[in-house]
mmCIF file of N, CA and C in Angstrom:
data_model
loop_
_atom_site.group_PDB
_atom_site.id
_atom_site.type_symbol
_atom_site.label_atom_id
_atom_site.label_comp_id
_atom_site.label_asym_id
_atom_site.label_seq_id
_atom_site.Cartn_x
_atom_site.Cartn_y
_atom_site.Cartn_z
ATOM 1 N N MET A 1356 98.898 93.733 128.022
ATOM 2 C CA MET A 1356 100.150 93.279 127.460
ATOM 3 C C MET A 1356 101.280 93.699 128.395
ATOM 4 N N ARG A 1357 102.208 92.815 128.554
ATOM 5 C CA ARG A 1357 103.369 93.083 129.405
ATOM 6 C C ARG A 1357 104.609 93.217 128.531
ATOM 7 N N TYR A 1358 105.545 93.990 129.014
ATOM 8 C CA TYR A 1358 106.789 94.245 128.295
ATOM 9 C C TYR A 1358 107.968 93.767 129.127
ATOM 10 N N ILE A 1359 109.000 93.250 128.432
ATOM 11 C CA ILE A 1359 110.197 92.733 129.094
ATOM 12 C C ILE A 1359 111.426 93.459 128.552
ATOM 13 N N SER A 1360 112.495 93.421 129.330
ATOM 14 C CA SER A 1360 113.750 94.028 128.912
ATOM 15 C C SER A 1360 114.496 93.099 127.958
ATOM 16 N N THR A 1361 115.190 93.694 127.000
ATOM 17 C CA THR A 1361 116.010 92.890 126.091
ATOM 18 C C THR A 1361 117.164 92.224 126.827
ATOM 19 N N ARG A 1362 117.540 92.765 127.977
ATOM 20 C CA ARG A 1362 118.640 92.175 128.750
ATOM 21 C C ARG A 1362 118.140 91.186 129.794
ATOM 22 N N ARG A 1363 116.866 91.214 130.048
ATOM 23 C CA ARG A 1363 116.215 90.282 130.983
ATOM 24 C C ARG A 1363 117.009 90.065 132.260
ATOM 25 N N GLY A 1364 117.365 91.145 132.902
ATOM 26 C CA GLY A 1364 118.059 91.053 134.183
ATOM 27 C C GLY A 1364 117.188 90.355 135.211
ATOM 28 N N PRO A 1365 117.809 89.717 136.212
ATOM 29 C CA PRO A 1365 117.043 88.951 137.200
ATOM 30 C C PRO A 1365 116.086 89.810 138.021
ATOM 31 N N ASN A 1366 116.385 91.083 138.153
ATOM 32 C CA ASN A 1366 115.529 91.964 138.949
ATOM 33 C C ASN A 1366 114.691 92.893 138.075
ATOM 34 N N THR A 1367 114.505 92.532 136.826
ATOM 35 C CA THR A 1367 113.723 93.361 135.916
ATOM 36 C C THR A 1367 112.357 92.721 135.702
ATOM 37 N N PRO A 1368 111.335 93.254 136.378
ATOM 38 C CA PRO A 1368 109.996 92.675 136.219
ATOM 39 C C PRO A 1368 109.372 93.083 134.886
ATOM 40 N N THR A 1369 108.317 92.380 134.492
ATOM 41 C CA THR A 1369 107.557 92.815 133.321
ATOM 42 C C THR A 1369 106.824 94.094 133.695
ATOM 43 N N ARG A 1370 106.538 94.905 132.687
ATOM 44 C CA ARG A 1370 105.921 96.209 132.935
ATOM 45 C C ARG A 1370 104.761 96.428 131.965
ATOM 46 N N SER A 1371 103.858 97.304 132.359
ATOM 47 C CA SER A 1371 102.746 97.684 131.483
ATOM 48 C C SER A 1371 103.221 98.739 130.483
ATOM 49 N N PHE A 1372 102.421 98.970 129.451
ATOM 50 C CA PHE A 1372 102.771 99.986 128.461
ATOM 51 C C PHE A 1372 102.921 101.355 129.107
ATOM 52 N N SER A 1373 101.962 101.736 129.948
ATOM 53 C CA SER A 1373 102.005 103.066 130.553
ATOM 54 C C SER A 1373 103.236 103.256 131.423
ATOM 55 N N ASP A 1374 103.672 102.191 132.075
ATOM 56 C CA ASP A 1374 104.887 102.292 132.886
ATOM 57 C C ASP A 1374 106.125 102.474 132.017
ATOM 58 N N ILE A 1375 106.251 101.683 130.960
ATOM 59 C CA ILE A 1375 107.454 101.805 130.132
ATOM 60 C C ILE A 1375 107.445 103.088 129.317
ATOM 61 N N LEU A 1376 106.266 103.605 129.024
ATOM 62 C CA LEU A 1376 106.160 104.865 128.300
ATOM 63 C C LEU A 1376 106.929 105.953 129.035
ATOM 64 N N LEU A 1377 106.722 106.044 130.326
ATOM 65 C CA LEU A 1377 107.351 107.094 131.119
ATOM 66 C C LEU A 1377 108.737 106.707 131.615
ATOM 67 N N GLU A 1378 109.003 105.417 131.684
ATOM 68 C CA GLU A 1378 110.275 104.947 132.236
ATOM 69 C C GLU A 1378 111.421 105.039 131.237
ATOM 70 N N GLY A 1379 111.151 104.784 129.975
ATOM 71 C CA GLY A 1379 112.232 104.779 128.982
ATOM 72 C C GLY A 1379 112.968 103.456 129.001
ATOM 73 N N LEU A 1380 114.253 103.497 129.299
ATOM 74 C CA LEU A 1380 115.047 102.267 129.369
ATOM 75 C C LEU A 1380 114.689 101.453 130.602
ATOM 76 N N ALA A 1381 114.876 100.146 130.506
ATOM 77 C CA ALA A 1381 114.677 99.258 131.657
ATOM 78 C C ALA A 1381 115.786 99.518 132.678
ATOM 79 N N PRO A 1382 115.552 99.190 133.948
ATOM 80 C CA PRO A 1382 116.575 99.406 134.978
ATOM 81 C C PRO A 1382 117.902 98.698 134.678
ATOM 82 N N ASP A 1383 117.846 97.605 133.918
ATOM 83 C CA ASP A 1383 119.081 96.882 133.588
ATOM 84 C C ASP A 1383 119.749 97.435 132.327
ATOM 85 N N GLY A 1384 119.228 98.558 131.794
ATOM 86 C CA GLY A 1384 119.813 99.195 130.623
ATOM 87 C C GLY A 1384 119.278 98.685 129.299
ATOM 88 N N GLY A 1385 118.394 97.704 129.336
ATOM 89 C CA GLY A 1385 117.839 97.154 128.102
ATOM 90 C C GLY A 1385 116.680 97.974 127.573
ATOM 91 N N LEU A 1386 116.245 97.612 126.394
ATOM 92 C CA LEU A 1386 115.056 98.193 125.795
ATOM 93 C C LEU A 1386 113.871 97.294 126.109
ATOM 94 N N TYR A 1387 112.690 97.869 126.158
ATOM 95 C CA TYR A 1387 111.496 97.068 126.407
ATOM 96 C C TYR A 1387 110.905 96.555 125.098
ATOM 97 N N LEU A 1388 110.511 95.298 125.114
ATOM 98 C CA LEU A 1388 109.824 94.651 123.996
ATOM 99 C C LEU A 1388 108.595 93.935 124.544
ATOM 100 N N PRO A 1389 107.569 93.740 123.711
ATOM 101 C CA PRO A 1389 106.416 92.973 124.183
ATOM 102 C C PRO A 1389 106.834 91.563 124.591
ATOM 103 N N GLU A 1390 106.228 91.082 125.664
ATOM 104 C CA GLU A 1390 106.490 89.715 126.107
ATOM 105 C C GLU A 1390 106.037 88.719 125.035
ATOM 106 N N GLU A 1391 104.917 89.032 124.393
ATOM 107 C CA GLU A 1391 104.404 88.238 123.270
ATOM 108 C C GLU A 1391 103.898 89.210 122.214
ATOM 109 N N TYR A 1392 104.094 88.853 120.960
ATOM 110 C CA TYR A 1392 103.634 89.707 119.869
ATOM 111 C C TYR A 1392 102.272 89.243 119.374
ATOM 112 N N PRO A 1393 101.387 90.201 119.061
ATOM 113 C CA PRO A 1393 100.095 89.817 118.492
ATOM 114 C C PRO A 1393 100.284 89.263 117.084
ATOM 115 N N THR A 1394 99.384 88.405 116.687
ATOM 116 C CA THR A 1394 99.403 87.833 115.344
ATOM 117 C C THR A 1394 98.286 88.471 114.530
ATOM 118 N N LEU A 1395 98.621 88.901 113.333
ATOM 119 C CA LEU A 1395 97.622 89.489 112.443
ATOM 120 C C LEU A 1395 97.396 88.566 111.257
ATOM 121 N N SER A 1396 96.143 88.305 110.974
ATOM 122 C CA SER A 1396 95.791 87.490 109.807
ATOM 123 C C SER A 1396 95.636 88.400 108.590
ATOM 124 N N VAL A 1397 95.486 87.811 107.446
ATOM 125 C CA VAL A 1397 95.248 88.580 106.226
ATOM 126 C C VAL A 1397 93.959 89.384 106.367
ATOM 127 N N SER A 1398 92.937 88.791 106.976
ATOM 128 C CA SER A 1398 91.673 89.525 107.147
ATOM 129 C C SER A 1398 91.840 90.687 108.132
ATOM 130 N N ASP A 1399 92.700 90.529 109.146
ATOM 131 C CA ASP A 1399 92.992 91.644 110.060
ATOM 132 C C ASP A 1399 93.630 92.803 109.295
ATOM 133 N N LEU A 1400 94.584 92.479 108.428
ATOM 134 C CA LEU A 1400 95.241 93.513 107.623
ATOM 135 C C LEU A 1400 94.261 94.166 106.655
ATOM 136 N N ASP A 1401 93.372 93.366 106.077
ATOM 137 C CA ASP A 1401 92.342 93.919 105.193
ATOM 138 C C ASP A 1401 91.442 94.884 105.955
ATOM 139 N N GLU A 1402 91.090 94.522 107.181
ATOM 140 C CA GLU A 1402 90.250 95.388 108.011
ATOM 141 C C GLU A 1402 90.962 96.709 108.313
ATOM 142 N N LEU A 1403 92.251 96.654 108.599
ATOM 143 C CA LEU A 1403 93.010 97.883 108.845
ATOM 144 C C LEU A 1403 93.044 98.761 107.593
ATOM 145 N N ARG A 1404 93.131 98.157 106.426
ATOM 146 C CA ARG A 1404 93.094 98.926 105.173
ATOM 147 C C ARG A 1404 91.746 99.628 105.010
ATOM 148 N N ILE A 1405 90.672 98.937 105.376
ATOM 149 C CA ILE A 1405 89.337 99.530 105.294
ATOM 150 C C ILE A 1405 89.224 100.697 106.270
ATOM 151 N N VAL A 1406 89.718 100.506 107.482
ATOM 152 C CA VAL A 1406 89.690 101.585 108.477
ATOM 153 C C VAL A 1406 90.464 102.792 107.955
ATOM 154 N N LEU A 1407 91.646 102.559 107.394
ATOM 155 C CA LEU A 1407 92.442 103.660 106.834
ATOM 156 C C LEU A 1407 91.657 104.393 105.753
ATOM 157 N N ARG A 1408 91.058 103.665 104.853
ATOM 158 C CA ARG A 1408 90.334 104.264 103.734
ATOM 159 C C ARG A 1408 89.085 105.020 104.206
ATOM 160 N N GLU A 1409 88.340 104.439 105.156
ATOM 161 C CA GLU A 1409 87.051 105.017 105.545
ATOM 162 C C GLU A 1409 87.130 105.983 106.723
ATOM 163 N N GLU A 1410 88.076 105.744 107.642
ATOM 164 C CA GLU A 1410 88.131 106.564 108.855
ATOM 165 C C GLU A 1410 89.409 107.383 108.983
ATOM 166 N N GLY A 1411 90.435 107.037 108.218
ATOM 167 C CA GLY A 1411 91.658 107.829 108.219
ATOM 168 C C GLY A 1411 92.801 107.208 109.009
ATOM 169 N N TYR A 1412 93.935 107.866 108.878
ATOM 170 C CA TYR A 1412 95.178 107.369 109.465
ATOM 171 C C TYR A 1412 95.094 107.243 110.987
ATOM 172 N N ALA A 1413 94.525 108.244 111.655
ATOM 173 C CA ALA A 1413 94.467 108.227 113.119
ATOM 174 C C ALA A 1413 93.685 107.019 113.634
ATOM 175 N N ALA A 1414 92.587 106.688 112.981
ATOM 176 C CA ALA A 1414 91.789 105.527 113.398
ATOM 177 C C ALA A 1414 92.554 104.232 113.177
ATOM 178 N N MET A 1415 93.264 104.143 112.049
ATOM 179 C CA MET A 1415 94.072 102.949 111.802
ATOM 180 C C MET A 1415 95.188 102.836 112.839
ATOM 181 N N ALA A 1416 95.830 103.958 113.152
ATOM 182 C CA ALA A 1416 96.898 103.952 114.156
ATOM 183 C C ALA A 1416 96.364 103.485 115.506
ATOM 184 N N ALA A 1417 95.180 103.940 115.880
ATOM 185 C CA ALA A 1417 94.576 103.504 117.147
ATOM 186 C C ALA A 1417 94.327 102.002 117.135
ATOM 187 N N GLY A 1418 93.870 101.482 116.002
ATOM 188 C CA GLY A 1418 93.644 100.039 115.885
ATOM 189 C C GLY A 1418 94.916 99.239 116.053
ATOM 190 N N ILE A 1419 96.001 99.707 115.464
ATOM 191 C CA ILE A 1419 97.282 99.009 115.598
ATOM 192 C C ILE A 1419 97.813 99.143 117.018
ATOM 193 N N LEU A 1420 97.757 100.352 117.569
ATOM 194 C CA LEU A 1420 98.249 100.556 118.937
ATOM 195 C C LEU A 1420 97.491 99.711 119.952
ATOM 196 N N SER A 1421 96.203 99.518 119.723
ATOM 197 C CA SER A 1421 95.403 98.744 120.682
ATOM 198 C C SER A 1421 95.891 97.302 120.806
ATOM 199 N N LEU A 1422 96.636 96.833 119.811
ATOM 200 C CA LEU A 1422 97.215 95.490 119.895
ATOM 201 C C LEU A 1422 98.354 95.433 120.910
ATOM 202 N N PHE A 1423 98.945 96.585 121.208
ATOM 203 C CA PHE A 1423 100.106 96.655 122.088
ATOM 204 C C PHE A 1423 99.833 97.394 123.392
ATOM 205 N N VAL A 1424 98.711 98.087 123.460
ATOM 206 C CA VAL A 1424 98.387 98.928 124.616
ATOM 207 C C VAL A 1424 97.048 98.488 125.179
ATOM 208 N N ASP A 1425 97.072 97.827 126.331
ATOM 209 C CA ASP A 1425 95.805 97.392 126.923
ATOM 210 C C ASP A 1425 95.486 98.115 128.229
ATOM 211 N N ASP A 1426 96.309 99.078 128.603
ATOM 212 C CA ASP A 1426 96.035 99.807 129.839
ATOM 213 C C ASP A 1426 95.611 101.258 129.579
ATOM 214 N N ILE A 1427 95.281 101.571 128.339
ATOM 215 C CA ILE A 1427 94.651 102.839 127.986
ATOM 216 C C ILE A 1427 93.346 102.484 127.284
ATOM 217 N N ASP A 1428 92.260 103.060 127.768
ATOM 218 C CA ASP A 1428 90.928 102.795 127.222
ATOM 219 C C ASP A 1428 90.903 103.051 125.712
ATOM 220 N N ALA A 1429 90.192 102.202 124.975
ATOM 221 C CA ALA A 1429 90.147 102.299 123.508
ATOM 222 C C ALA A 1429 89.631 103.656 123.042
ATOM 223 N N THR A 1430 88.631 104.198 123.729
ATOM 224 C CA THR A 1430 88.105 105.517 123.365
ATOM 225 C C THR A 1430 89.166 106.586 123.557
ATOM 226 N N ASP A 1431 89.899 106.494 124.667
ATOM 227 C CA ASP A 1431 90.979 107.449 124.919
ATOM 228 C C ASP A 1431 92.093 107.302 123.890
ATOM 229 N N LEU A 1432 92.409 106.071 123.531
ATOM 230 C CA LEU A 1432 93.459 105.830 122.539
ATOM 231 C C LEU A 1432 93.071 106.442 121.186
ATOM 232 N N CYS A 1433 91.810 106.327 120.822
ATOM 233 C CA CYS A 1433 91.331 106.947 119.577
ATOM 234 C C CYS A 1433 91.460 108.470 119.641
ATOM 235 N N ALA A 1434 91.133 109.047 120.784
ATOM 236 C CA ALA A 1434 91.249 110.502 120.940
ATOM 237 C C ALA A 1434 92.710 110.944 120.889
ATOM 238 N N ILE A 1435 93.593 110.152 121.479
ATOM 239 C CA ILE A 1435 95.029 110.464 121.469
ATOM 240 C C ILE A 1435 95.559 110.464 120.042
ATOM 241 N N THR A 1436 95.245 109.429 119.280
ATOM 242 C CA THR A 1436 95.750 109.371 117.903
ATOM 243 C C THR A 1436 95.102 110.449 117.033
ATOM 244 N N ALA A 1437 93.852 110.786 117.316
ATOM 245 C CA ALA A 1437 93.185 111.850 116.548
ATOM 246 C C ALA A 1437 93.875 113.191 116.775
ATOM 247 N N ARG A 1438 94.295 113.457 118.012
ATOM 248 C CA ARG A 1438 95.023 114.701 118.290
ATOM 249 C C ARG A 1438 96.420 114.674 117.672
ATOM 250 N N ALA A 1439 97.076 113.523 117.744
ATOM 251 C CA ALA A 1439 98.456 113.419 117.247
ATOM 252 C C ALA A 1439 98.528 113.528 115.732
ATOM 253 N N TYR A 1440 97.586 112.892 115.058
ATOM 254 C CA TYR A 1440 97.633 112.807 113.599
ATOM 255 C C TYR A 1440 96.492 113.601 112.989
ATOM 256 N N SER A 1441 96.654 114.911 112.987
ATOM 257 C CA SER A 1441 95.606 115.783 112.463
ATOM 258 C C SER A 1441 96.242 116.998 111.786
ATOM 259 N N THR A 1442 95.425 117.711 111.039
ATOM 260 C CA THR A 1442 95.863 118.989 110.494
ATOM 261 C C THR A 1442 95.529 120.035 111.549
ATOM 262 N N PRO A 1443 96.242 121.107 111.721
ATOM 263 C CA PRO A 1443 97.304 121.590 110.855
ATOM 264 C C PRO A 1443 98.703 121.049 111.186
ATOM 265 N N ALA A 1444 98.845 120.210 112.220
ATOM 266 C CA ALA A 1444 100.179 119.676 112.529
ATOM 267 C C ALA A 1444 100.759 118.959 111.313
ATOM 268 N N PHE A 1445 99.919 118.224 110.609
ATOM 269 C CA PHE A 1445 100.340 117.553 109.378
ATOM 270 C C PHE A 1445 99.716 118.300 108.205
ATOM 271 N N SER A 1446 100.519 118.583 107.208
ATOM 272 C CA SER A 1446 100.075 119.440 106.105
ATOM 273 C C SER A 1446 99.093 118.764 105.156
ATOM 274 N N ASP A 1447 99.040 117.444 105.181
ATOM 275 C CA ASP A 1447 98.133 116.714 104.294
ATOM 276 C C ASP A 1447 97.063 116.036 105.144
ATOM 277 N N PRO A 1448 95.784 116.183 104.813
ATOM 278 C CA PRO A 1448 94.732 115.551 105.616
ATOM 279 C C PRO A 1448 94.823 114.026 105.660
ATOM 280 N N GLN A 1449 95.515 113.425 104.684
ATOM 281 C CA GLN A 1449 95.722 111.973 104.721
ATOM 282 C C GLN A 1449 96.800 111.589 105.731
ATOM 283 N N ILE A 1450 97.515 112.532 106.277
ATOM 284 C CA ILE A 1450 98.623 112.374 107.220
ATOM 285 C C ILE A 1450 99.813 111.704 106.540
ATOM 286 N N VAL A 1451 99.642 110.503 106.027
ATOM 287 C CA VAL A 1451 100.710 109.812 105.285
ATOM 288 C C VAL A 1451 100.180 109.475 103.892
ATOM 289 N N PRO A 1452 100.249 110.440 102.983
ATOM 290 C CA PRO A 1452 99.816 110.119 101.629
ATOM 291 C C PRO A 1452 100.761 109.098 100.995
ATOM 292 N N VAL A 1453 100.209 108.289 100.126
ATOM 293 C CA VAL A 1453 100.982 107.239 99.460
ATOM 294 C C VAL A 1453 100.873 107.449 97.952
ATOM 295 N N THR A 1454 102.015 107.387 97.298
ATOM 296 C CA THR A 1454 102.067 107.541 95.848
ATOM 297 C C THR A 1454 102.490 106.222 95.224
ATOM 298 N N ALA A 1455 101.705 105.752 94.256
ATOM 299 C CA ALA A 1455 102.065 104.538 93.517
ATOM 300 C C ALA A 1455 103.078 104.911 92.444
ATOM 301 N N LEU A 1456 104.120 104.105 92.330
ATOM 302 C CA LEU A 1456 105.102 104.316 91.271
ATOM 303 C C LEU A 1456 104.575 103.688 89.991
ATOM 304 N N GLU A 1457 104.443 104.498 88.994
ATOM 305 C CA GLU A 1457 103.845 104.068 87.731
ATOM 306 C C GLU A 1457 104.582 102.870 87.136
ATOM 307 N N GLY A 1458 103.794 101.886 86.714
ATOM 308 C CA GLY A 1458 104.354 100.713 86.062
ATOM 309 C C GLY A 1458 104.971 99.691 87.000
ATOM 310 N N THR A 1459 104.772 99.876 88.317
ATOM 311 C CA THR A 1459 105.330 98.925 89.291
ATOM 312 C C THR A 1459 104.285 98.624 90.353
ATOM 313 N N ASP A 1460 104.617 97.690 91.229
ATOM 314 C CA ASP A 1460 103.786 97.415 92.405
ATOM 315 C C ASP A 1460 104.318 98.157 93.624
ATOM 316 N N LEU A 1461 105.203 99.112 93.403
ATOM 317 C CA LEU A 1461 105.832 99.843 94.500
ATOM 318 C C LEU A 1461 105.058 101.111 94.831
ATOM 319 N N HIS A 1462 105.105 101.477 96.110
ATOM 320 C CA HIS A 1462 104.453 102.687 96.589
ATOM 321 C C HIS A 1462 105.420 103.443 97.492
ATOM 322 N N ILE A 1463 105.265 104.754 97.540
ATOM 323 C CA ILE A 1463 106.083 105.591 98.407
ATOM 324 C C ILE A 1463 105.175 106.232 99.446
ATOM 325 N N ALA A 1464 105.508 106.049 100.720
ATOM 326 C CA ALA A 1464 104.785 106.706 101.809
ATOM 327 C C ALA A 1464 105.504 108.014 102.124
ATOM 328 N N HIS A 1465 104.770 109.098 102.114
ATOM 329 C CA HIS A 1465 105.340 110.420 102.383
ATOM 330 C C HIS A 1465 105.244 110.690 103.886
ATOM 331 N N LEU A 1466 106.376 110.578 104.570
ATOM 332 C CA LEU A 1466 106.413 110.684 106.028
ATOM 333 C C LEU A 1466 106.881 112.054 106.509
ATOM 334 N N SER A 1467 107.007 113.008 105.611
ATOM 335 C CA SER A 1467 107.586 114.300 105.993
ATOM 336 C C SER A 1467 106.565 115.438 105.965
ATOM 337 N N ASN A 1468 105.323 115.147 106.258
ATOM 338 C CA ASN A 1468 104.285 116.177 106.237
ATOM 339 C C ASN A 1468 103.977 116.743 107.616
ATOM 340 N N GLY A 1469 104.792 116.393 108.618
ATOM 341 C CA GLY A 1469 104.567 116.863 109.981
ATOM 342 C C GLY A 1469 105.153 118.237 110.234
ATOM 343 N N PRO A 1470 105.088 118.696 111.483
ATOM 344 C CA PRO A 1470 105.501 120.062 111.814
ATOM 345 C C PRO A 1470 106.975 120.371 111.566
ATOM 346 N N THR A 1471 107.855 119.377 111.600
ATOM 347 C CA THR A 1471 109.272 119.641 111.336
ATOM 348 C C THR A 1471 109.708 119.101 109.980
ATOM 349 N N ALA A 1472 108.768 118.607 109.192
ATOM 350 C CA ALA A 1472 109.042 118.065 107.853
ATOM 351 C C ALA A 1472 110.050 116.926 107.897
ATOM 352 N N ALA A 1473 109.991 116.110 108.944
ATOM 353 C CA ALA A 1473 110.890 114.963 109.088
ATOM 354 C C ALA A 1473 110.078 113.739 109.487
ATOM 355 N N PHE A 1474 110.568 112.563 109.126
ATOM 356 C CA PHE A 1474 109.850 111.325 109.430
ATOM 357 C C PHE A 1474 109.618 111.139 110.924
ATOM 358 N N LYS A 1475 110.489 111.706 111.756
ATOM 359 C CA LYS A 1475 110.363 111.531 113.207
ATOM 360 C C LYS A 1475 109.064 112.114 113.759
ATOM 361 N N ASP A 1476 108.450 113.023 113.018
ATOM 362 C CA ASP A 1476 107.178 113.596 113.460
ATOM 363 C C ASP A 1476 106.113 112.526 113.653
ATOM 364 N N MET A 1477 106.200 111.449 112.878
ATOM 365 C CA MET A 1477 105.221 110.368 112.995
ATOM 366 C C MET A 1477 105.226 109.794 114.414
ATOM 367 N N ALA A 1478 106.389 109.642 115.001
ATOM 368 C CA ALA A 1478 106.500 109.107 116.361
ATOM 369 C C ALA A 1478 106.342 110.201 117.410
ATOM 370 N N MET A 1479 106.970 111.336 117.187
ATOM 371 C CA MET A 1479 107.016 112.355 118.234
ATOM 372 C C MET A 1479 105.662 113.009 118.493
ATOM 373 N N GLN A 1480 104.845 113.189 117.474
ATOM 374 C CA GLN A 1480 103.514 113.748 117.699
ATOM 375 C C GLN A 1480 102.697 112.819 118.602
ATOM 376 N N LEU A 1481 102.785 111.531 118.347
ATOM 377 C CA LEU A 1481 102.062 110.553 119.166
ATOM 378 C C LEU A 1481 102.654 110.477 120.564
ATOM 379 N N LEU A 1482 103.966 110.446 120.657
ATOM 380 C CA LEU A 1482 104.616 110.328 121.959
ATOM 381 C C LEU A 1482 104.240 111.485 122.876
ATOM 382 N N GLY A 1483 104.212 112.692 122.331
ATOM 383 C CA GLY A 1483 103.816 113.848 123.132
ATOM 384 C C GLY A 1483 102.404 113.707 123.675
ATOM 385 N N GLU A 1484 101.491 113.252 122.845
ATOM 386 C CA GLU A 1484 100.102 113.055 123.281
ATOM 387 C C GLU A 1484 99.997 111.943 124.324
ATOM 388 N N LEU A 1485 100.749 110.860 124.130
ATOM 389 C CA LEU A 1485 100.732 109.763 125.106
ATOM 390 C C LEU A 1485 101.295 110.218 126.445
ATOM 391 N N PHE A 1486 102.396 110.972 126.419
ATOM 392 C CA PHE A 1486 102.970 111.505 127.662
ATOM 393 C C PHE A 1486 101.947 112.376 128.384
ATOM 394 N N GLU A 1487 101.336 113.306 127.649
ATOM 395 C CA GLU A 1487 100.367 114.210 128.269
ATOM 396 C C GLU A 1487 99.210 113.431 128.896
ATOM 397 N N TYR A 1488 98.704 112.455 128.182
ATOM 398 C CA TYR A 1488 97.598 111.643 128.691
ATOM 399 C C TYR A 1488 97.990 110.922 129.979
ATOM 400 N N GLU A 1489 99.107 110.217 129.942
ATOM 401 C CA GLU A 1489 99.497 109.397 131.091
ATOM 402 C C GLU A 1489 99.902 110.252 132.285
ATOM 403 N N LEU A 1490 100.605 111.338 132.063
ATOM 404 C CA LEU A 1490 100.988 112.216 133.170
ATOM 405 C C LEU A 1490 99.756 112.850 133.806
ATOM 406 N N THR A 1491 98.781 113.243 132.998
ATOM 407 C CA THR A 1491 97.532 113.794 133.533
ATOM 408 C C THR A 1491 96.794 112.735 134.335
ATOM 409 N N ARG A 1492 96.743 111.528 133.820
ATOM 410 C CA ARG A 1492 96.058 110.432 134.515
ATOM 411 C C ARG A 1492 96.691 110.168 135.876
ATOM 412 N N ARG A 1493 98.012 110.320 135.961
ATOM 413 C CA ARG A 1493 98.728 110.079 137.220
ATOM 414 C C ARG A 1493 98.817 111.320 138.100
ATOM 415 N N GLY A 1494 98.398 112.463 137.572
ATOM 416 C CA GLY A 1494 98.533 113.704 138.317
ATOM 417 C C GLY A 1494 99.996 114.077 138.511
ATOM 418 N N ASP A 1495 100.808 113.835 137.504
ATOM 419 C CA ASP A 1495 102.252 114.038 137.594
ATOM 420 C C ASP A 1495 102.703 114.976 136.481
ATOM 421 N N TRP A 1496 103.960 115.327 136.471
ATOM 422 C CA TRP A 1496 104.522 116.160 135.416
ATOM 423 C C TRP A 1496 105.926 115.676 135.099
ATOM 424 N N LEU A 1497 106.425 116.129 133.962
ATOM 425 C CA LEU A 1497 107.730 115.686 133.494
ATOM 426 C C LEU A 1497 108.312 116.785 132.625
ATOM 427 N N THR A 1498 109.589 117.065 132.804
ATOM 428 C CA THR A 1498 110.281 118.017 131.947
ATOM 429 C C THR A 1498 111.138 117.234 130.969
ATOM 430 N N ILE A 1499 110.957 117.509 129.693
ATOM 431 C CA ILE A 1499 111.726 116.831 128.651
ATOM 432 C C ILE A 1499 112.558 117.881 127.928
ATOM 433 N N VAL A 1500 113.837 117.624 127.837
ATOM 434 C CA VAL A 1500 114.732 118.517 127.116
ATOM 435 C C VAL A 1500 115.210 117.780 125.877
ATOM 436 N N GLY A 1501 115.037 118.385 124.732
ATOM 437 C CA GLY A 1501 115.449 117.750 123.481
ATOM 438 C C GLY A 1501 116.396 118.649 122.705
ATOM 439 N N ALA A 1502 117.174 118.036 121.868
ATOM 440 C CA ALA A 1502 118.100 118.818 121.036
ATOM 441 C C ALA A 1502 117.887 118.469 119.580
#
C-alpha cells in the first residue's frame, strides 16, 4: 500500500507505511493518507468479530493493520500487536472491554485501561512497538521527546 500527502505537492512521492511511520509529516507539510482504501464486506467484519472473540484484541488489531501495512511481515505484525496490547500494560486482559448499555443497542468501549489510563494509550503502545521494530530493521535509532 502506498500513502500520499493531503497537500499532494508536485515533489511529494507516494511512500510506504514504514517510511511514513518514521517520517511523520510529508515534506510539503501535509498528512499521509492511503492512496486507496481497502473495502470491507459484512463477512470481513464478521470474521474480525470472530478473531476478537477467539484470539483477542491484539490478533484483531493485526488483521486490521494488515489491510494498511504491506511492508511488514504478517507474523511480525502479529508479534508487534501482541506486545503492544497485552497485560500488564493494559489492566484488563480484554484490552478494550465493552459494556452493553441495558435496554439499548448501545455499547461503551473502555479505552482507558492502558499504562496512563488515557485513550491515547491505544495508539501510543502500538506506535512505540512499530518504531522499535522498524528502527531495528533499519539498524537505526531515534530520540523522541514528548510532553
